[in-house]
PDB file of C-alpha atoms and ligand atoms in Angstrom:
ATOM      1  CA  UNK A   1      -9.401 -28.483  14.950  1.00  0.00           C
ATOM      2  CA  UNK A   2      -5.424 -28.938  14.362  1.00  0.00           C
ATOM      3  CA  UNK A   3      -3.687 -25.998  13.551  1.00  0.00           C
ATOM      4  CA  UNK A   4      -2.344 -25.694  10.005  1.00  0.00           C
ATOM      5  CA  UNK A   5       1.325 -24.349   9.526  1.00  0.00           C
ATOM      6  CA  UNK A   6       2.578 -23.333   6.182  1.00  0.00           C
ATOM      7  CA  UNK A   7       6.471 -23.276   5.449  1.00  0.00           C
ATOM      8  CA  UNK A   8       7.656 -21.150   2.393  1.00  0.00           C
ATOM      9  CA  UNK A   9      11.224 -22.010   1.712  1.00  0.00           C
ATOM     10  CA  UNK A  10      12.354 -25.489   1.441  1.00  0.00           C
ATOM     11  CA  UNK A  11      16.087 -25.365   1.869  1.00  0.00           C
ATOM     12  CA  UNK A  12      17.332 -27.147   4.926  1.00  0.00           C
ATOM     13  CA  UNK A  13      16.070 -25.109   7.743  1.00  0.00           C
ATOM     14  CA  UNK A  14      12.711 -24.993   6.368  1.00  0.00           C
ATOM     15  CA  UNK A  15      12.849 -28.317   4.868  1.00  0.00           C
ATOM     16  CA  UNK A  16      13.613 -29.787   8.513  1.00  0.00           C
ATOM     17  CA  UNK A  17      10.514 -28.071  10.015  1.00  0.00           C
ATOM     18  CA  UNK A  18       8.374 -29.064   7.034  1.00  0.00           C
ATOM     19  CA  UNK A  19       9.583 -32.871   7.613  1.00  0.00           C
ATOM     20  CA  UNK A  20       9.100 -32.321  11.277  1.00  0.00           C
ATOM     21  CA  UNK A  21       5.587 -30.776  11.550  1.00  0.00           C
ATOM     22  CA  UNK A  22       4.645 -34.067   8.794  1.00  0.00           C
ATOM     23  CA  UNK A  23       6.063 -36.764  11.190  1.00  0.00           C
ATOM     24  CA  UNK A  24       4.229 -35.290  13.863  1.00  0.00           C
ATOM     25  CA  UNK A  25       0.850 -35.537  11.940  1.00  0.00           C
ATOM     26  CA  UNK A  26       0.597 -31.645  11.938  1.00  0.00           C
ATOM     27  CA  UNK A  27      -0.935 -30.528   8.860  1.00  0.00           C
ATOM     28  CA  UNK A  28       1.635 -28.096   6.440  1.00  0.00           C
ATOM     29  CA  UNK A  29       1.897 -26.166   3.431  1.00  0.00           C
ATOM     30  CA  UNK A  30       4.818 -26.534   1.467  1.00  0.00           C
ATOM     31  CA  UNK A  31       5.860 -23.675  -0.660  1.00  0.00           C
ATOM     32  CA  UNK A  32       9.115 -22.674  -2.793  1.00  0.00           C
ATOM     33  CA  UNK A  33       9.772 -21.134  -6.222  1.00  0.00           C
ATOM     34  CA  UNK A  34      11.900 -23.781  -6.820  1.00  0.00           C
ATOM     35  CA  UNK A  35       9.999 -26.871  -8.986  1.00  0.00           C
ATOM     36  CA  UNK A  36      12.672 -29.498  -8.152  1.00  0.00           C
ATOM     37  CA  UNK A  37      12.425 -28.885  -3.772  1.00  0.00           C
ATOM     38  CA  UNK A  38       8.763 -28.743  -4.678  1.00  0.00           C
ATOM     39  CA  UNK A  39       8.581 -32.224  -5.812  1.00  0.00           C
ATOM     40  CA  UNK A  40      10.746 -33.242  -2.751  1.00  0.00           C
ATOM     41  CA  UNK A  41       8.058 -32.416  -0.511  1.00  0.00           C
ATOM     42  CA  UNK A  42       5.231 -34.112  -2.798  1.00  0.00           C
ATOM     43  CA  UNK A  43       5.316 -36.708  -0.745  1.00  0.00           C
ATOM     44  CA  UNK A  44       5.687 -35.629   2.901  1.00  0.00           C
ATOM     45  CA  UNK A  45       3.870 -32.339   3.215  1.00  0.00           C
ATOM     46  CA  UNK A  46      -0.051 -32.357   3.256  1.00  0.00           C
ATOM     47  CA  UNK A  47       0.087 -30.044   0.134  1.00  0.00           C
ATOM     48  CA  UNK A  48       3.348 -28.756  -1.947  1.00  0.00           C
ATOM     49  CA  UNK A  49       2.712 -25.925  -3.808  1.00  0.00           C
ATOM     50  CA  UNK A  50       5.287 -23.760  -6.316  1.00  0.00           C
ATOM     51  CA  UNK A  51       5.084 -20.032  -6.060  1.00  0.00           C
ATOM     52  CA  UNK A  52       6.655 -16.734  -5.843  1.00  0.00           C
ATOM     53  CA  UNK A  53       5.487 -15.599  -2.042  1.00  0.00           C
ATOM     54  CA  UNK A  54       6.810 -12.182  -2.974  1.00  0.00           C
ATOM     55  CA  UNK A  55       3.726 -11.841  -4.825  1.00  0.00           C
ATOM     56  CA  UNK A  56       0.290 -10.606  -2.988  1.00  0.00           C
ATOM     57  CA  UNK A  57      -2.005 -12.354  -5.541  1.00  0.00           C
ATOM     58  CA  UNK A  58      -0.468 -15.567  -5.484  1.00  0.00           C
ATOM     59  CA  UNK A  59      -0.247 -15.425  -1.792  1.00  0.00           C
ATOM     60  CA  UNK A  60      -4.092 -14.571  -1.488  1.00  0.00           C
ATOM     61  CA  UNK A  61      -4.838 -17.491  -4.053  1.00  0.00           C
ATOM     62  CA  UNK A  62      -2.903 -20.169  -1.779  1.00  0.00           C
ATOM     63  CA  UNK A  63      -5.529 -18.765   0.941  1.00  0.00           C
ATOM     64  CA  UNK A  64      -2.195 -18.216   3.232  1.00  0.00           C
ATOM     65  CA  UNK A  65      -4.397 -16.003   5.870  1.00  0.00           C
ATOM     66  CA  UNK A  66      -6.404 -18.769   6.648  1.00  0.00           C
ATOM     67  CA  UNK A  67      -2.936 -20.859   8.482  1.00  0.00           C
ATOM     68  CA  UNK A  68      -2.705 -20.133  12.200  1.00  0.00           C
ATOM     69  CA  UNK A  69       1.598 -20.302  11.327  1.00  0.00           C
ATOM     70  CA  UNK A  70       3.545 -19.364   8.664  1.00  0.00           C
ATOM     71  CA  UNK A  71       7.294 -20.287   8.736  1.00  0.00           C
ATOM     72  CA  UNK A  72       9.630 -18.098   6.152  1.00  0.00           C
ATOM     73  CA  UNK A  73      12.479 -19.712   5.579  1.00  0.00           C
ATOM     74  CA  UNK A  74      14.183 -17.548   2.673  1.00  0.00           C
ATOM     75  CA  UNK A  75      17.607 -17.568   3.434  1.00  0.00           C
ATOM     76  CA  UNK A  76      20.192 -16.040   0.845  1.00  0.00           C
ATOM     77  CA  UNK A  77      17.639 -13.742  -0.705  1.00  0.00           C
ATOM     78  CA  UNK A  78      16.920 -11.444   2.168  1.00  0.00           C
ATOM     79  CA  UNK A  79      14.440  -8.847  -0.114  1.00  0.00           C
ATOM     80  CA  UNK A  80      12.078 -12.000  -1.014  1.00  0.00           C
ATOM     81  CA  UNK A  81      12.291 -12.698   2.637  1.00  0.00           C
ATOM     82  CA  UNK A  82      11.195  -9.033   3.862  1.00  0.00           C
ATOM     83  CA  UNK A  83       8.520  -8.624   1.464  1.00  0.00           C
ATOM     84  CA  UNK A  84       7.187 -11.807   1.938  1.00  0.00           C
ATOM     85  CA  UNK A  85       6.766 -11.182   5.460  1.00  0.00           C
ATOM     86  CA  UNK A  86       5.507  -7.961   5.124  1.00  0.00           C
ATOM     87  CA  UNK A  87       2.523  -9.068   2.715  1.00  0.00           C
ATOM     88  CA  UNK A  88       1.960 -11.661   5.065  1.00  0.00           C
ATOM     89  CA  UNK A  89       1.572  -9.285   8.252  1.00  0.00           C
ATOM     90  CA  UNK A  90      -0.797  -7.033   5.773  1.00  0.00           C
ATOM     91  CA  UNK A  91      -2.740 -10.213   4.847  1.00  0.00           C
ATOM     92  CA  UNK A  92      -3.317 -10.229   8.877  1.00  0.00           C
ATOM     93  CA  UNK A  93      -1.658 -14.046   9.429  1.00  0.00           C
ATOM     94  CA  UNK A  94      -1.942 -14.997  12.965  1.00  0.00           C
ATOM     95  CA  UNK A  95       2.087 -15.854  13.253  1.00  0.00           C
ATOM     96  CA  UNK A  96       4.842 -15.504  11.641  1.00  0.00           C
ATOM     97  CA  UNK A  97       8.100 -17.136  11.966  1.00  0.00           C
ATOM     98  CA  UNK A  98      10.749 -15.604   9.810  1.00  0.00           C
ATOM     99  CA  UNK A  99      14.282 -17.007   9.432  1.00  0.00           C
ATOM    100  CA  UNK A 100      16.959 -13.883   9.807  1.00  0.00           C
ATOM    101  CA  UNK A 101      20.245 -14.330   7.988  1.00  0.00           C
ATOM    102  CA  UNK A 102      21.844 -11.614  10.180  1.00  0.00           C
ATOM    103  CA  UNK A 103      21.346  -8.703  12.537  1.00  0.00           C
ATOM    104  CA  UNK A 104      19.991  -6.070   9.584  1.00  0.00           C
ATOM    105  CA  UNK A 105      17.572  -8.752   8.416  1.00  0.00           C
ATOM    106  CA  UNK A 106      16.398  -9.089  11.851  1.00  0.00           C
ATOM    107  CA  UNK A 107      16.059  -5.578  12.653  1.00  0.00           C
ATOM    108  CA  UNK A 108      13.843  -5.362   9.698  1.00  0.00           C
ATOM    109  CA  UNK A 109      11.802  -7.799  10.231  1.00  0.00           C
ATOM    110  CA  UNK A 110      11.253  -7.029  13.699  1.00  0.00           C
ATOM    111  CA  UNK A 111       9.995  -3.912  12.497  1.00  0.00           C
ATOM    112  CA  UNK A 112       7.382  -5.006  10.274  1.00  0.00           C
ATOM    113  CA  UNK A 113       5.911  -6.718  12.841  1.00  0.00           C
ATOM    114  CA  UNK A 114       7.174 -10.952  12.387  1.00  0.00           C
ATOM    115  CA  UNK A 115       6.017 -12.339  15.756  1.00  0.00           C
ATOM    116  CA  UNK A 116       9.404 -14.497  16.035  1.00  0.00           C
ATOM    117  CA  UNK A 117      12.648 -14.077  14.225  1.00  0.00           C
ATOM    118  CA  UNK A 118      15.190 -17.167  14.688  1.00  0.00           C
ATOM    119  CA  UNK A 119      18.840 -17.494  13.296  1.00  0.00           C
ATOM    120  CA  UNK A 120      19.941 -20.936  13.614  1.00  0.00           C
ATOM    121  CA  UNK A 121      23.110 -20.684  12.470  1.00  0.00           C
ATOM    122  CA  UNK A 122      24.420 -18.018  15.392  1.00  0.00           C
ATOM    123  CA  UNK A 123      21.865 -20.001  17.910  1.00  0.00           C
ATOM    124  CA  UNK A 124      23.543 -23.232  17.280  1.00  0.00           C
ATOM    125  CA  UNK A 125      26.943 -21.385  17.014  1.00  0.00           C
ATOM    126  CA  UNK A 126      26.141 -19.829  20.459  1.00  0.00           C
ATOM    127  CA  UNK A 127      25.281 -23.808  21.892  1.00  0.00           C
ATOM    128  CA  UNK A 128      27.891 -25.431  20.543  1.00  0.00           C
ATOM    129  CA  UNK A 129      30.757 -22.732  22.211  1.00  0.00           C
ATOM    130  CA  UNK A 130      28.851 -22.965  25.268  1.00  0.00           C
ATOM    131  CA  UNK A 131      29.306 -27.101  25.202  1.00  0.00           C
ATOM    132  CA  UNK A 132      33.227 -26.387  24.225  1.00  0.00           C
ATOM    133  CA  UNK A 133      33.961 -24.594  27.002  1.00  0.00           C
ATOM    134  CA  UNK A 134      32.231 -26.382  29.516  1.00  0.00           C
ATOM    135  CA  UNK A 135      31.273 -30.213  28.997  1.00  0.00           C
ATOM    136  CA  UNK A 136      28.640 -30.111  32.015  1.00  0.00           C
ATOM    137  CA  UNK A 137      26.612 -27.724  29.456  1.00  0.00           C
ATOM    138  CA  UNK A 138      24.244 -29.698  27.400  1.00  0.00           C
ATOM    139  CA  UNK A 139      21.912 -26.966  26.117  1.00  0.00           C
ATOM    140  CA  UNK A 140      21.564 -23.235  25.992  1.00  0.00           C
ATOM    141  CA  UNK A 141      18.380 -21.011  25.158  1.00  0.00           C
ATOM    142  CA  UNK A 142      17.982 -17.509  25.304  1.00  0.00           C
ATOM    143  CA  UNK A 143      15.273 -15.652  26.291  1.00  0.00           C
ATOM    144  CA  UNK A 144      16.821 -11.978  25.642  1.00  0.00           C
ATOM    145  CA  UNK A 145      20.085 -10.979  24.528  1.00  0.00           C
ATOM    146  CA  UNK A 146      21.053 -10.689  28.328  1.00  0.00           C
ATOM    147  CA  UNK A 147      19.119 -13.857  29.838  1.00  0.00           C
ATOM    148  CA  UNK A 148      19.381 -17.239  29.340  1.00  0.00           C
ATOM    149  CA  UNK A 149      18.070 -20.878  30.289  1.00  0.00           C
ATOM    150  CA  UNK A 150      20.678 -23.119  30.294  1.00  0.00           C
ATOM    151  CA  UNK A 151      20.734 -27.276  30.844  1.00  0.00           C
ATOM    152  CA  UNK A 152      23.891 -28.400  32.812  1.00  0.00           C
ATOM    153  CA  UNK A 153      24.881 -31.361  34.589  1.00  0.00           C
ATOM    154  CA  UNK A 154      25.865 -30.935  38.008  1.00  0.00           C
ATOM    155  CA  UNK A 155      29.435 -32.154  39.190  1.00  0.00           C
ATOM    156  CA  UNK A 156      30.920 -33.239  42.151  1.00  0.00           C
ATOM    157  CA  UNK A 157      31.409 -30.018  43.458  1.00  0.00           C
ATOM    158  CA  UNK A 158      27.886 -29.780  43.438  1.00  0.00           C
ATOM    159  CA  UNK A 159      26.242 -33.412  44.271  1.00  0.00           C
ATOM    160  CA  UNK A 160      25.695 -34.130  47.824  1.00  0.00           C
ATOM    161  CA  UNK A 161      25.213 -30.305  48.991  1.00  0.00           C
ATOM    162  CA  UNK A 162      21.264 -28.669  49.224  1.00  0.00           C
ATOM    163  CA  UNK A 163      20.172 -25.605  46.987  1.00  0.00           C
ATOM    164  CA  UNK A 164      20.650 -23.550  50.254  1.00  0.00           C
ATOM    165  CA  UNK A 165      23.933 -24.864  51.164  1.00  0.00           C
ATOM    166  CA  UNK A 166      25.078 -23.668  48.007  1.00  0.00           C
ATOM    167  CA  UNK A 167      23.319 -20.771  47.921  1.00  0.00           C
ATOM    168  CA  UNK A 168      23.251 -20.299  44.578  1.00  0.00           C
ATOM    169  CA  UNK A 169      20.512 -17.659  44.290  1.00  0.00           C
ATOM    170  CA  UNK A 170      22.452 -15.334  46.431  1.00  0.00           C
ATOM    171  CA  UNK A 171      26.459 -16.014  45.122  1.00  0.00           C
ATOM    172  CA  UNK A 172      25.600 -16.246  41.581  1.00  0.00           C
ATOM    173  CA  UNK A 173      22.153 -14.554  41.084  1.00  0.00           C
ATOM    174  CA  UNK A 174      20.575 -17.352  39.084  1.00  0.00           C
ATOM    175  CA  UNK A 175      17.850 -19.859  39.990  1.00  0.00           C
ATOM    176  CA  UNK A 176      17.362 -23.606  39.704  1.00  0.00           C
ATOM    177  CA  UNK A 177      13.805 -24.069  37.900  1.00  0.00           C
ATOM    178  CA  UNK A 178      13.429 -27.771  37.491  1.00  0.00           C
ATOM    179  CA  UNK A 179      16.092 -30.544  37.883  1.00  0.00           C
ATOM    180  CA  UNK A 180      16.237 -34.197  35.440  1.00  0.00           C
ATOM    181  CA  UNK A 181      17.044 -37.097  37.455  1.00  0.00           C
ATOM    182  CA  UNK A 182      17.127 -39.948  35.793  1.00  0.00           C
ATOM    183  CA  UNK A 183      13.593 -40.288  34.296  1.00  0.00           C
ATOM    184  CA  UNK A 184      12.381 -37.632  36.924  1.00  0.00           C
ATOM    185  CA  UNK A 185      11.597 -34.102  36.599  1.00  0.00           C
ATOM    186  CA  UNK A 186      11.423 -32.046  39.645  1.00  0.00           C
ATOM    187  CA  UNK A 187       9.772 -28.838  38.990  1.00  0.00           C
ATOM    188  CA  UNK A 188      10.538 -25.917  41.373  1.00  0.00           C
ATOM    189  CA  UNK A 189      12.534 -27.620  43.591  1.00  0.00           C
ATOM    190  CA  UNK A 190      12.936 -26.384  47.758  1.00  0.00           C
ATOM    191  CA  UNK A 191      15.719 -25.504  48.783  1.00  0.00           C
ATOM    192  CA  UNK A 192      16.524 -27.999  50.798  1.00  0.00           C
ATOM    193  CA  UNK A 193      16.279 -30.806  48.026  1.00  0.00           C
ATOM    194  CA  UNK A 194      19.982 -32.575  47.912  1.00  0.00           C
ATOM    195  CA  UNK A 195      21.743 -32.723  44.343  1.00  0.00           C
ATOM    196  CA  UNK A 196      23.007 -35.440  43.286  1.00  0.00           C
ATOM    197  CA  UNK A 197      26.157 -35.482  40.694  1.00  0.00           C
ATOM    198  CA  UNK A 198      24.714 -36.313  36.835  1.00  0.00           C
ATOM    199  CA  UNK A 199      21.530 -34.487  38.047  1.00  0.00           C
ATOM    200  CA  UNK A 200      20.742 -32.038  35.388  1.00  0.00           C
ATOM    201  CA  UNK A 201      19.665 -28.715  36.697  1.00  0.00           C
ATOM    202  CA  UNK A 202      17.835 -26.323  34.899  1.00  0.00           C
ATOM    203  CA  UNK A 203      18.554 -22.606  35.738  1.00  0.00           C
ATOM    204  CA  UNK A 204      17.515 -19.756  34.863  1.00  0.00           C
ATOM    205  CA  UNK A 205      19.832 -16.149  35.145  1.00  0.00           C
ATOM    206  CA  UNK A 206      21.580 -13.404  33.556  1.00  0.00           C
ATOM    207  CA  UNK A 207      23.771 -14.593  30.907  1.00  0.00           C
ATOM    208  CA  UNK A 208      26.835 -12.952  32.687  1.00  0.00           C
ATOM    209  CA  UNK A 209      25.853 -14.593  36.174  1.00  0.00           C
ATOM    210  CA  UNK A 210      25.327 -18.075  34.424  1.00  0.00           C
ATOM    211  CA  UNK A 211      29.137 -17.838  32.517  1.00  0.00           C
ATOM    212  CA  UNK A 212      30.538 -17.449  36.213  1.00  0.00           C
ATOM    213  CA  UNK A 213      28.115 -20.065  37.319  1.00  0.00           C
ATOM    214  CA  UNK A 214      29.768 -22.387  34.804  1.00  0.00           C
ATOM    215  CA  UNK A 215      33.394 -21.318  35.427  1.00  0.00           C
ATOM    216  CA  UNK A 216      33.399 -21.557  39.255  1.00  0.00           C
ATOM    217  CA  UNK A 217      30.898 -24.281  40.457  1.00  0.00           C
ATOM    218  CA  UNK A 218      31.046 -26.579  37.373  1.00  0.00           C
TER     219      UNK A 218
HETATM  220  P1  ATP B 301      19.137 -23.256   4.192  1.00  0.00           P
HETATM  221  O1  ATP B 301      20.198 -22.398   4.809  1.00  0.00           O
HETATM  222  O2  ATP B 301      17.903 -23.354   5.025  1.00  0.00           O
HETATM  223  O3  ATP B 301      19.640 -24.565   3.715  1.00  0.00           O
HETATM  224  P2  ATP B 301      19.256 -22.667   1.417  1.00  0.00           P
HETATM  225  O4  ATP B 301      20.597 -21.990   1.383  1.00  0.00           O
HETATM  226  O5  ATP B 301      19.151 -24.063   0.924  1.00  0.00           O
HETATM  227  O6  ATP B 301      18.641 -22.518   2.904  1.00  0.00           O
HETATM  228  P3  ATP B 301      17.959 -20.298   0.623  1.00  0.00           P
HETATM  229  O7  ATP B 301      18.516 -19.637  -0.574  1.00  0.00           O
HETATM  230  O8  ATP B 301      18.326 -19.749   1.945  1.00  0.00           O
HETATM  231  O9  ATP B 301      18.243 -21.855   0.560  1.00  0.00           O
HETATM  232  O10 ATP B 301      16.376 -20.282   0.422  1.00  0.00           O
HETATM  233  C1  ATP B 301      15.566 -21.248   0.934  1.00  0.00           C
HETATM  234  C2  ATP B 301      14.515 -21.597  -0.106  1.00  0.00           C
HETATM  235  O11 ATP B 301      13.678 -20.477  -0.330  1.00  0.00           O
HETATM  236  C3  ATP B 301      15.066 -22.051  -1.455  1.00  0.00           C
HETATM  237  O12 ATP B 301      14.611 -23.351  -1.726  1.00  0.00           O
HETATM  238  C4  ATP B 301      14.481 -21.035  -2.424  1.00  0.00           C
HETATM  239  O13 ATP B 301      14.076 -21.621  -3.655  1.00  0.00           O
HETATM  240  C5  ATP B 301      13.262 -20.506  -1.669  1.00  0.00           C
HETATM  241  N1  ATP B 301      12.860 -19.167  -2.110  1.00  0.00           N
HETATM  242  C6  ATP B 301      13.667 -18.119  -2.347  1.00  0.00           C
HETATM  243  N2  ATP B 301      12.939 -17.052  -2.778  1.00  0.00           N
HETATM  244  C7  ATP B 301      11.645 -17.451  -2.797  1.00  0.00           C
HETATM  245  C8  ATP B 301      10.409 -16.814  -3.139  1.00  0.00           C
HETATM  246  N3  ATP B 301      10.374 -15.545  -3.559  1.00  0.00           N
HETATM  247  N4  ATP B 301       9.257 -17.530  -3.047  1.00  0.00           N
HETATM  248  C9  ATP B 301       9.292 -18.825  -2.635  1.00  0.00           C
HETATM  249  N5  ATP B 301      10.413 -19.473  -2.295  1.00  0.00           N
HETATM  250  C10 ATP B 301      11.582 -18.807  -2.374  1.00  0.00           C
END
């Protein structure tokens, strides 16, 4: 059985995963209160529907408890976004994805129990400044608001020398997980595997150990 995803908000952020999840022949929902971005997404979702989602009974009639993942993306209006996630945790949906327009709104909905809460406005922000001030940084995720993962490409300074020459675990406290080369992924790799410059190395580490990573060995 394919899991069935429902996304209520069709603005851009929720319009891109609705378009996304279609491409990818995942079944979705699309809901907003808004007729015209309705019609949009006639033609790409698997259904379209216009409603109010701050409203229990017209939740309960779209049969919303029934989706394994419901995406709110409400942006602007941050008290249909809080009650609609709140009806939806008391309707007892499996997940729920809310879209947080800033730290309050997250708090919140943290609170009333939404399973994930993204911002991808301060996420992409947070990228992007990462890439600025070093190019060898290609990607940035965060797994806490103190740890990271982070996707850089290794430099001279680094290609040529082992993971124990450099003995990165110990001088900078973070850890290679996997490394890209070329079309190759190494997973784990020993410490005695040789980097190569361009070899994209995956590492894992406090966000703090990772900056100094970047500064000095980059
Ligand atoms: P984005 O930043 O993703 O582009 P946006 O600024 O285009 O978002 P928002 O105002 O953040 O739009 O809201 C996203 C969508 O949510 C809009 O299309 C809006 O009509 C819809 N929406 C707002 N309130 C409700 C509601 N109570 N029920 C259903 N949809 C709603």
């Amino acid at each position: 059985m394919k899991k069935e995803f429902a996304v209520i908000g069709l603005g851009r952020f929720g319009g891109s995963i609705c378009k996304e999840l279609s491409e990818q022949g995942v079944p979705v929902m699309a809901i907003d209160n808004n007729e015209e971005r309705v019609n949009k997404f006639a033609a790409i979702a698997s259904h379209a529907v216009c409603a109010d989602t701050t409203d229990e009974q017209v939740l309960k009639s779209l049969g919303i408890r029934n989706f394994d993942h419901v995406i709110v993306a409400i942006g602007d209006n941050i008290q249909a976004s809080i009650l609609t996630t709140l009806m939806l945790k008391e309707l007892g949906v499996n997940k729920i994805t809310v879209k947080a327009q800033n730290d309050y709104h997250e708090k919140v909905l943290r609170k009333i129990g939404a399973d994930f809460v993204v911002h991808p406005e301060r996420d992409m922000g947070r990228r992007i400044a990462h890439n600025i001030v070093s190019n060898n940084v290609l990607d940035y995720l965060e797994l806490s608001d103190e740890h990271s993962i982070a996707e850089i490409v290794a430099s001279s300074k680094l290609g040529g020398h082992s993971i124990i020459d450099l003995n990165i675990r110990a001088k900078y406290g973070i850890n290679i997980v996997a490394i890209k080369r070329g079309n190759d992924i190494l997973v784990s790799p020993q410490a005695d595997e040789l980097i190569q410059t361009g070899d994209i190395l995956i590492i894992i580490g406090a966000d703090t150990d990772i900056n100094r990573f970047e500064k000095k060995a980059l």
